[in-house]
Amino acid sequence: MIKSILTQIWNQRRANGWLFAELLIVFVLLWYCLDMLYGFTYAEKQSKGYDMEHVYKLHLSTNPKQLVLCSSEDSLQDFWFKPMEELFRRIKQYPGIESASIWLGSDAYTRNTVFQGYTVDSVSVMGANIRYVSPEYFKVMRIPIEEGIGKFAGNMDAFEDSSGSSLPFASDEWNPAATPLPAVITPDMADSLFHTGNGVLGQEFFDYYAGSSLRYRVVAVCNHQKSDDYARYEPFILTPMPGWFYRMQALPLLSIRVRPEADTDDFATRFFRDMTPLLQIAPFYLFEVRSYDEQKAERDASEGITPYIRSVRLIAVFFSFNVFIGLMGTFWFRTRHRRSEIALRMAMGSSRSRIRSRLLGEGLLLLVLAAIPALIICGNLVMAEAIMIEQADATGLRFVVVSLFTFFLMTLMVIAGIWFPAAQAMQVKPADALHDE
């Protein structure tokens, strides 16, 4: 049957040539749109390496009239860290708060990044985003640990509750006074530094610019991390609050995780109203409370990310719909104009199902023939890097998935364009159809 259909396609090559060209062009264009959507969808579905659902960010500020410039360790403790610890304690006691942490460094859904270089040999340098965090940060952000030693290999609650350090916002295993400093790194950073993603626990590296005087020891490897939904994974390092935080009266950020049942739509407003008078301790006061969902929406709107992605999706859907209508109309018109052929076949004894199968087979075989050069063109687009690779790599899996989905949609268009007009044509009596001819 396939040989017979191929013969018929060749005999009608003048009429089929235009249809072949249309199928080829439509296949390539539809493939490109779907490939673009694949990149955005793939990046959006990837885990960011932490969980920001029910997490809020608190901004503190200081009253200049109550600010005391501290020049000694005792004055720092009395006028800066003790009030900050009391403020932190009150925040954790607020109803509905599951956990809270203090941190500095690269933030998600913003352009606020802290970038530093690290090395193991003073020759090659590895750049990474850095976050200085208190021990509770891992619980607040629910950062999965792939490998860990000490309390990183066990219960994170136990790690949070330990307090073997005399410094505020530190613990016995997360101590900024330790040498070398403990560090949690992502697998891509481990691979760049040590050329392996596994078995790096206990390995040491140091700050490229500060030299070997600022050394780090890997205590855990966490999941890959990225700064927003559509970004690629980047190297990250998490380490205790730095020494300058304790010396220079730096103002940190706070993150709180709210229990799901307490995270209502008005939580931020209610928290700000209830806690503003309670958090006016010494020089500190609560300046702002906002969720990361709000921060993401604001960033996407300001940088045009949401409108851009929405436009891409609408264009792809609109194009696919128009292609569907156009292609279906072409096959519909083509099938209806073959009423006499259908009637003759029925008069010669062919059944309706056999005729329908032949028409469908002819359309699908024509699609297969057009898909072969179309896929070659698409493959050359990938090799020439003429597709969007900002969100996802141009892998073989991506090419196969997009190609199969494109072929599937095109198959539906061809079947829909043949099935219904063929069903109508076969309702006509053969004698009437041949008489009209």
JSON list of N, CA and C in Angstrom, two decimals, residues 351-407:
[
{"chain": "A", "resi": 351, "resn": "SER", "atom": "N", "xyz": [-14.10, -0.18, 0.33]},
{"chain": "A", "resi": 351, "resn": "SER", "atom": "CA", "xyz": [-14.92, 0.21, 1.48]},
{"chain": "A", "resi": 351, "resn": "SER", "atom": "C", "xyz": [-14.56, 1.63, 1.93]},
{"chain": "A", "resi": 352, "resn": "ARG", "atom": "N", "xyz": [-15.47, 2.21, 2.71]},
{"chain": "A", "resi": 352, "resn": "ARG", "atom": "CA", "xyz": [-15.22, 3.57, 3.22]},
{"chain": "A", "resi": 352, "resn": "ARG", "atom": "C", "xyz": [-13.96, 3.61, 4.10]},
{"chain": "A", "resi": 353, "resn": "SER", "atom": "N", "xyz": [-13.80, 2.61, 4.94]},
{"chain": "A", "resi": 353, "resn": "SER", "atom": "CA", "xyz": [-12.64, 2.60, 5.84]},
{"chain": "A", "resi": 353, "resn": "SER", "atom": "C", "xyz": [-11.34, 2.46, 5.04]},
{"chain": "A", "resi": 354, "resn": "ARG", "atom": "N", "xyz": [-11.37, 1.70, 3.95]},
{"chain": "A", "resi": 354, "resn": "ARG", "atom": "CA", "xyz": [-10.15, 1.53, 3.15]},
{"chain": "A", "resi": 354, "resn": "ARG", "atom": "C", "xyz": [-9.80, 2.84, 2.44]},
{"chain": "A", "resi": 355, "resn": "ILE", "atom": "N", "xyz": [-10.84, 3.52, 1.94]},
{"chain": "A", "resi": 355, "resn": "ILE", "atom": "CA", "xyz": [-10.59, 4.79, 1.26]},
{"chain": "A", "resi": 355, "resn": "ILE", "atom": "C", "xyz": [-10.06, 5.82, 2.25]},
{"chain": "A", "resi": 356, "resn": "ARG", "atom": "N", "xyz": [-10.68, 5.87, 3.42]},
{"chain": "A", "resi": 356, "resn": "ARG", "atom": "CA", "xyz": [-10.22, 6.81, 4.44]},
{"chain": "A", "resi": 356, "resn": "ARG", "atom": "C", "xyz": [-8.78, 6.51, 4.83]},
{"chain": "A", "resi": 357, "resn": "SER", "atom": "N", "xyz": [-8.45, 5.24, 4.99]},
{"chain": "A", "resi": 357, "resn": "SER", "atom": "CA", "xyz": [-7.08, 4.87, 5.36]},
{"chain": "A", "resi": 357, "resn": "SER", "atom": "C", "xyz": [-6.10, 5.28, 4.27]},
{"chain": "A", "resi": 358, "resn": "ARG", "atom": "N", "xyz": [-6.50, 5.14, 3.02]},
{"chain": "A", "resi": 358, "resn": "ARG", "atom": "CA", "xyz": [-5.60, 5.51, 1.93]},
{"chain": "A", "resi": 358, "resn": "ARG", "atom": "C", "xyz": [-5.36, 7.02, 1.90]},
{"chain": "A", "resi": 359, "resn": "LEU", "atom": "N", "xyz": [-6.44, 7.79, 2.09]},
{"chain": "A", "resi": 359, "resn": "LEU", "atom": "CA", "xyz": [-6.29, 9.25, 2.10]},
{"chain": "A", "resi": 359, "resn": "LEU", "atom": "C", "xyz": [-5.43, 9.71, 3.27]},
{"chain": "A", "resi": 360, "resn": "LEU", "atom": "N", "xyz": [-5.68, 9.11, 4.44]},
{"chain": "A", "resi": 360, "resn": "LEU", "atom": "CA", "xyz": [-4.86, 9.46, 5.61]},
{"chain": "A", "resi": 360, "resn": "LEU", "atom": "C", "xyz": [-3.41, 9.04, 5.40]},
{"chain": "A", "resi": 361, "resn": "GLY", "atom": "N", "xyz": [-3.22, 7.85, 4.84]},
{"chain": "A", "resi": 361, "resn": "GLY", "atom": "CA", "xyz": [-1.86, 7.38, 4.59]},
{"chain": "A", "resi": 361, "resn": "GLY", "atom": "C", "xyz": [-1.12, 8.27, 3.61]},
{"chain": "A", "resi": 362, "resn": "GLU", "atom": "N", "xyz": [-1.84, 8.77, 2.61]},
{"chain": "A", "resi": 362, "resn": "GLU", "atom": "CA", "xyz": [-1.21, 9.66, 1.63]},
{"chain": "A", "resi": 362, "resn": "GLU", "atom": "C", "xyz": [-0.77, 10.96, 2.29]},
{"chain": "A", "resi": 363, "resn": "GLY", "atom": "N", "xyz": [-1.66, 11.54, 3.13]},
{"chain": "A", "resi": 363, "resn": "GLY", "atom": "CA", "xyz": [-1.32, 12.80, 3.81]},
{"chain": "A", "resi": 363, "resn": "GLY", "atom": "C", "xyz": [-0.19, 12.62, 4.81]},
{"chain": "A", "resi": 364, "resn": "LEU", "atom": "N", "xyz": [-0.22, 11.54, 5.59]},
{"chain": "A", "resi": 364, "resn": "LEU", "atom": "CA", "xyz": [0.82, 11.31, 6.60]},
{"chain": "A", "resi": 364, "resn": "LEU", "atom": "C", "xyz": [2.15, 10.96, 5.95]},
{"chain": "A", "resi": 365, "resn": "LEU", "atom": "N", "xyz": [2.12, 10.23, 4.85]},
{"chain": "A", "resi": 365, "resn": "LEU", "atom": "CA", "xyz": [3.37, 9.90, 4.16]},
{"chain": "A", "resi": 365, "resn": "LEU", "atom": "C", "xyz": [3.99, 11.17, 3.56]},
{"chain": "A", "resi": 366, "resn": "LEU", "atom": "N", "xyz": [3.13, 12.04, 3.06]},
{"chain": "A", "resi": 366, "resn": "LEU", "atom": "CA", "xyz": [3.63, 13.31, 2.55]},
{"chain": "A", "resi": 366, "resn": "LEU", "atom": "C", "xyz": [4.26, 14.13, 3.68]},
{"chain": "A", "resi": 367, "resn": "LEU", "atom": "N", "xyz": [3.65, 14.06, 4.86]},
{"chain": "A", "resi": 367, "resn": "LEU", "atom": "CA", "xyz": [4.21, 14.75, 6.03]},
{"chain": "A", "resi": 367, "resn": "LEU", "atom": "C", "xyz": [5.57, 14.17, 6.41]},
{"chain": "A", "resi": 368, "resn": "VAL", "atom": "N", "xyz": [5.68, 12.84, 6.38]},
{"chain": "A", "resi": 368, "resn": "VAL", "atom": "CA", "xyz": [6.96, 12.19, 6.73]},
{"chain": "A", "resi": 368, "resn": "VAL", "atom": "C", "xyz": [8.04, 12.61, 5.74]},
{"chain": "A", "resi": 369, "resn": "LEU", "atom": "N", "xyz": [7.69, 12.64, 4.47]},
{"chain": "A", "resi": 369, "resn": "LEU", "atom": "CA", "xyz": [8.67, 13.04, 3.45]},
{"chain": "A", "resi": 369, "resn": "LEU", "atom": "C", "xyz": [9.11, 14.49, 3.65]},
{"chain": "A", "resi": 370, "resn": "ALA", "atom": "N", "xyz": [8.17, 15.36, 4.06]},
{"chain": "A", "resi": 370, "resn": "ALA", "atom": "CA", "xyz": [8.52, 16.77, 4.29]},
{"chain": "A", "resi": 370, "resn": "ALA", "atom": "C", "xyz": [9.30, 16.94, 5.59]},
{"chain": "A", "resi": 371, "resn": "ALA", "atom": "N", "xyz": [9.03, 16.06, 6.58]},
{"chain": "A", "resi": 371, "resn": "ALA", "atom": "CA", "xyz": [9.68, 16.19, 7.89]},
{"chain": "A", "resi": 371, "resn": "ALA", "atom": "C", "xyz": [11.17, 15.88, 7.82]},
{"chain": "A", "resi": 372, "resn": "ILE", "atom": "N", "xyz": [11.55, 15.03, 6.88]},
{"chain": "A", "resi": 372, "resn": "ILE", "atom": "CA", "xyz": [12.97, 14.64, 6.80]},
{"chain": "A", "resi": 372, "resn": "ILE", "atom": "C", "xyz": [13.86, 15.84, 6.49]},
{"chain": "A", "resi": 373, "resn": "PRO", "atom": "N", "xyz": [13.63, 16.58, 5.41]},
{"chain": "A", "resi": 373, "resn": "PRO", "atom": "CA", "xyz": [14.47, 17.78, 5.19]},
{"chain": "A", "resi": 373, "resn": "PRO", "atom": "C", "xyz": [14.23, 18.86, 6.23]},
{"chain": "A", "resi": 374, "resn": "ALA", "atom": "N", "xyz": [13.00, 18.91, 6.77]},
{"chain": "A", "resi": 374, "resn": "ALA", "atom": "CA", "xyz": [12.70, 19.92, 7.80]},
{"chain": "A", "resi": 374, "resn": "ALA", "atom": "C", "xyz": [13.56, 19.68, 9.04]},
{"chain": "A", "resi": 375, "resn": "LEU", "atom": "N", "xyz": [13.70, 18.43, 9.44]},
{"chain": "A", "resi": 375, "resn": "LEU", "atom": "CA", "xyz": [14.52, 18.11, 10.61]},
{"chain": "A", "resi": 375, "resn": "LEU", "atom": "C", "xyz": [15.99, 18.38, 10.34]},
{"chain": "A", "resi": 376, "resn": "ILE", "atom": "N", "xyz": [16.42, 18.19, 9.09]},
{"chain": "A", "resi": 376, "resn": "ILE", "atom": "CA", "xyz": [17.81, 18.53, 8.75]},
{"chain": "A", "resi": 376, "resn": "ILE", "atom": "C", "xyz": [18.04, 20.03, 8.92]},
{"chain": "A", "resi": 377, "resn": "ILE", "atom": "N", "xyz": [17.06, 20.83, 8.47]},
{"chain": "A", "resi": 377, "resn": "ILE", "atom": "CA", "xyz": [17.16, 22.28, 8.64]},
{"chain": "A", "resi": 377, "resn": "ILE", "atom": "C", "xyz": [17.17, 22.64, 10.12]},
{"chain": "A", "resi": 378, "resn": "CYS", "atom": "N", "xyz": [16.29, 22.02, 10.91]},
{"chain": "A", "resi": 378, "resn": "CYS", "atom": "CA", "xyz": [16.24, 22.30, 12.35]},
{"chain": "A", "resi": 378, "resn": "CYS", "atom": "C", "xyz": [17.55, 21.90, 13.02]},
{"chain": "A", "resi": 379, "resn": "GLY", "atom": "N", "xyz": [18.10, 20.77, 12.61]},
{"chain": "A", "resi": 379, "resn": "GLY", "atom": "CA", "xyz": [19.38, 20.34, 13.16]},
{"chain": "A", "resi": 379, "resn": "GLY", "atom": "C", "xyz": [20.49, 21.33, 12.86]},
{"chain": "A", "resi": 380, "resn": "ASN", "atom": "N", "xyz": [20.47, 21.91, 11.67]},
{"chain": "A", "resi": 380, "resn": "ASN", "atom": "CA", "xyz": [21.47, 22.92, 11.32]},
{"chain": "A", "resi": 380, "resn": "ASN", "atom": "C", "xyz": [21.27, 24.20, 12.13]},
{"chain": "A", "resi": 381, "resn": "LEU", "atom": "N", "xyz": [20.01, 24.54, 12.45]},
{"chain": "A", "resi": 381, "resn": "LEU", "atom": "CA", "xyz": [19.76, 25.70, 13.32]},
{"chain": "A", "resi": 381, "resn": "LEU", "atom": "C", "xyz": [20.37, 25.47, 14.70]},
{"chain": "A", "resi": 382, "resn": "VAL", "atom": "N", "xyz": [20.26, 24.22, 15.20]},
{"chain": "A", "resi": 382, "resn": "VAL", "atom": "CA", "xyz": [20.85, 23.90, 16.50]},
{"chain": "A", "resi": 382, "resn": "VAL", "atom": "C", "xyz": [22.37, 23.98, 16.42]},
{"chain": "A", "resi": 383, "resn": "MET", "atom": "N", "xyz": [22.95, 23.41, 15.38]},
{"chain": "A", "resi": 383, "resn": "MET", "atom": "CA", "xyz": [24.41, 23.41, 15.25]},
{"chain": "A", "resi": 383, "resn": "MET", "atom": "C", "xyz": [24.95, 24.84, 15.10]},
{"chain": "A", "resi": 384, "resn": "ALA", "atom": "N", "xyz": [24.18, 25.70, 14.45]},
{"chain": "A", "resi": 384, "resn": "ALA", "atom": "CA", "xyz": [24.60, 27.09, 14.26]},
{"chain": "A", "resi": 384, "resn": "ALA", "atom": "C", "xyz": [24.27, 27.97, 15.45]},
{"chain": "A", "resi": 385, "resn": "GLU", "atom": "N", "xyz": [23.67, 27.37, 16.51]},
{"chain": "A", "resi": 385, "resn": "GLU", "atom": "CA", "xyz": [23.27, 28.08, 17.72]},
{"chain": "A", "resi": 385, "resn": "GLU", "atom": "C", "xyz": [22.35, 29.25, 17.38]},
{"chain": "A", "resi": 386, "resn": "ALA", "atom": "N", "xyz": [21.44, 29.00, 16.43]},
{"chain": "A", "resi": 386, "resn": "ALA", "atom": "CA", "xyz": [20.47, 30.01, 16.04]},
{"chain": "A", "resi": 386, "resn": "ALA", "atom": "C", "xyz": [19.18, 29.90, 16.83]},
{"chain": "A", "resi": 387, "resn": "ILE", "atom": "N", "xyz": [19.19, 29.10, 17.88]},
{"chain": "A", "resi": 387, "resn": "ILE", "atom": "CA", "xyz": [18.03, 28.96, 18.76]},
{"chain": "A", "resi": 387, "resn": "ILE", "atom": "C", "xyz": [18.35, 29.60, 20.11]},
{"chain": "A", "resi": 388, "resn": "MET", "atom": "N", "xyz": [17.33, 29.73, 20.95]},
{"chain": "A", "resi": 388, "resn": "MET", "atom": "CA", "xyz": [17.53, 30.33, 22.26]},
{"chain": "A", "resi": 388, "resn": "MET", "atom": "C", "xyz": [18.14, 29.31, 23.22]},
{"chain": "A", "resi": 389, "resn": "ILE", "atom": "N", "xyz": [19.34, 29.60, 23.70]},
{"chain": "A", "resi": 389, "resn": "ILE", "atom": "CA", "xyz": [20.01, 28.70, 24.64]},
{"chain": "A", "resi": 389, "resn": "ILE", "atom": "C", "xyz": [20.29, 29.40, 25.96]},
{"chain": "A", "resi": 390, "resn": "GLU", "atom": "N", "xyz": [19.67, 30.56, 26.18]},
{"chain": "A", "resi": 390, "resn": "GLU", "atom": "CA", "xyz": [19.89, 31.27, 27.45]},
{"chain": "A", "resi": 390, "resn": "GLU", "atom": "C", "xyz": [19.30, 30.51, 28.62]},
{"chain": "A", "resi": 391, "resn": "GLN", "atom": "N", "xyz": [18.19, 29.81, 28.40]},
{"chain": "A", "resi": 391, "resn": "GLN", "atom": "CA", "xyz": [17.51, 29.11, 29.49]},
{"chain": "A", "resi": 391, "resn": "GLN", "atom": "C", "xyz": [17.89, 27.64, 29.59]},
{"chain": "A", "resi": 392, "resn": "ALA", "atom": "N", "xyz": [18.21, 27.00, 28.48]},
{"chain": "A", "resi": 392, "resn": "ALA", "atom": "CA", "xyz": [18.50, 25.56, 28.49]},
{"chain": "A", "resi": 392, "resn": "ALA", "atom": "C", "xyz": [19.51, 25.24, 27.39]},
{"chain": "A", "resi": 393, "resn": "ASP", "atom": "N", "xyz": [20.32, 24.21, 27.64]},
{"chain": "A", "resi": 393, "resn": "ASP", "atom": "CA", "xyz": [21.31, 23.78, 26.66]},
{"chain": "A", "resi": 393, "resn": "ASP", "atom": "C", "xyz": [20.64, 23.13, 25.45]},
{"chain": "A", "resi": 394, "resn": "ALA", "atom": "N", "xyz": [21.29, 23.24, 24.32]},
{"chain": "A", "resi": 394, "resn": "ALA", "atom": "CA", "xyz": [20.80, 22.60, 23.10]},
{"chain": "A", "resi": 394, "resn": "ALA", "atom": "C", "xyz": [21.24, 21.13, 23.09]},
{"chain": "A", "resi": 395, "resn": "THR", "atom": "N", "xyz": [20.54, 20.32, 23.86]},
{"chain": "A", "resi": 395, "resn": "THR", "atom": "CA", "xyz": [20.90, 18.91, 24.00]},
{"chain": "A", "resi": 395, "resn": "THR", "atom": "C", "xyz": [20.16, 18.06, 22.98]},
{"chain": "A", "resi": 396, "resn": "GLY", "atom": "N", "xyz": [20.62, 16.83, 22.84]},
{"chain": "A", "resi": 396, "resn": "GLY", "atom": "CA", "xyz": [19.93, 15.89, 21.96]},
{"chain": "A", "resi": 396, "resn": "GLY", "atom": "C", "xyz": [18.52, 15.60, 22.44]},
{"chain": "A", "resi": 397, "resn": "LEU", "atom": "N", "xyz": [18.34, 15.51, 23.77]},
{"chain": "A", "resi": 397, "resn": "LEU", "atom": "CA", "xyz": [17.01, 15.26, 24.31]},
{"chain": "A", "resi": 397, "resn": "LEU", "atom": "C", "xyz": [16.06, 16.38, 23.96]},
{"chain": "A", "resi": 398, "resn": "ARG", "atom": "N", "xyz": [16.54, 17.61, 24.06]},
{"chain": "A", "resi": 398, "resn": "ARG", "atom": "CA", "xyz": [15.69, 18.77, 23.71]},
{"chain": "A", "resi": 398, "resn": "ARG", "atom": "C", "xyz": [15.28, 18.69, 22.25]},
{"chain": "A", "resi": 399, "resn": "PHE", "atom": "N", "xyz": [16.21, 18.37, 21.37]},
{"chain": "A", "resi": 399, "resn": "PHE", "atom": "CA", "xyz": [15.90, 18.28, 19.94]},
{"chain": "A", "resi": 399, "resn": "PHE", "atom": "C", "xyz": [14.87, 17.18, 19.67]},
{"chain": "A", "resi": 400, "resn": "VAL", "atom": "N", "xyz": [15.04, 16.05, 20.31]},
{"chain": "A", "resi": 400, "resn": "VAL", "atom": "CA", "xyz": [14.14, 14.92, 20.08]},
{"chain": "A", "resi": 400, "resn": "VAL", "atom": "C", "xyz": [12.74, 15.25, 20.61]},
{"chain": "A", "resi": 401, "resn": "VAL", "atom": "N", "xyz": [12.65, 15.80, 21.82]},
{"chain": "A", "resi": 401, "resn": "VAL", "atom": "CA", "xyz": [11.34, 16.11, 22.41]},
{"chain": "A", "resi": 401, "resn": "VAL", "atom": "C", "xyz": [10.59, 17.13, 21.56]},
{"chain": "A", "resi": 402, "resn": "VAL", "atom": "N", "xyz": [11.27, 18.21, 21.19]},
{"chain": "A", "resi": 402, "resn": "VAL", "atom": "CA", "xyz": [10.61, 19.25, 20.39]},
{"chain": "A", "resi": 402, "resn": "VAL", "atom": "C", "xyz": [10.21, 18.70, 19.01]},
{"chain": "A", "resi": 403, "resn": "SER", "atom": "N", "xyz": [11.07, 17.89, 18.41]},
{"chain": "A", "resi": 403, "resn": "SER", "atom": "CA", "xyz": [10.77, 17.33, 17.10]},
{"chain": "A", "resi": 403, "resn": "SER", "atom": "C", "xyz": [9.58, 16.39, 17.16]},
{"chain": "A", "resi": 404, "resn": "LEU", "atom": "N", "xyz": [9.54, 15.54, 18.16]},
{"chain": "A", "resi": 404, "resn": "LEU", "atom": "CA", "xyz": [8.41, 14.61, 18.30]},
{"chain": "A", "resi": 404, "resn": "LEU", "atom": "C", "xyz": [7.11, 15.36, 18.54]},
{"chain": "A", "resi": 405, "resn": "PHE", "atom": "N", "xyz": [7.16, 16.39, 19.39]},
{"chain": "A", "resi": 405, "resn": "PHE", "atom": "CA", "xyz": [5.95, 17.15, 19.67]},
{"chain": "A", "resi": 405, "resn": "PHE", "atom": "C", "xyz": [5.49, 17.92, 18.43]},
{"chain": "A", "resi": 406, "resn": "THR", "atom": "N", "xyz": [6.44, 18.45, 17.66]},
{"chain": "A", "resi": 406, "resn": "THR", "atom": "CA", "xyz": [6.08, 19.14, 16.42]},
{"chain": "A", "resi": 406, "resn": "THR", "atom": "C", "xyz": [5.44, 18.17, 15.44]},
{"chain": "A", "resi": 407, "resn": "PHE", "atom": "N", "xyz": [6.03, 16.99, 15.30]},
{"chain": "A", "resi": 407, "resn": "PHE", "atom": "CA", "xyz": [5.46, 15.98, 14.39]},
{"chain": "A", "resi": 407, "resn": "PHE", "atom": "C", "xyz": [4.08, 15.55, 14.85]}
]
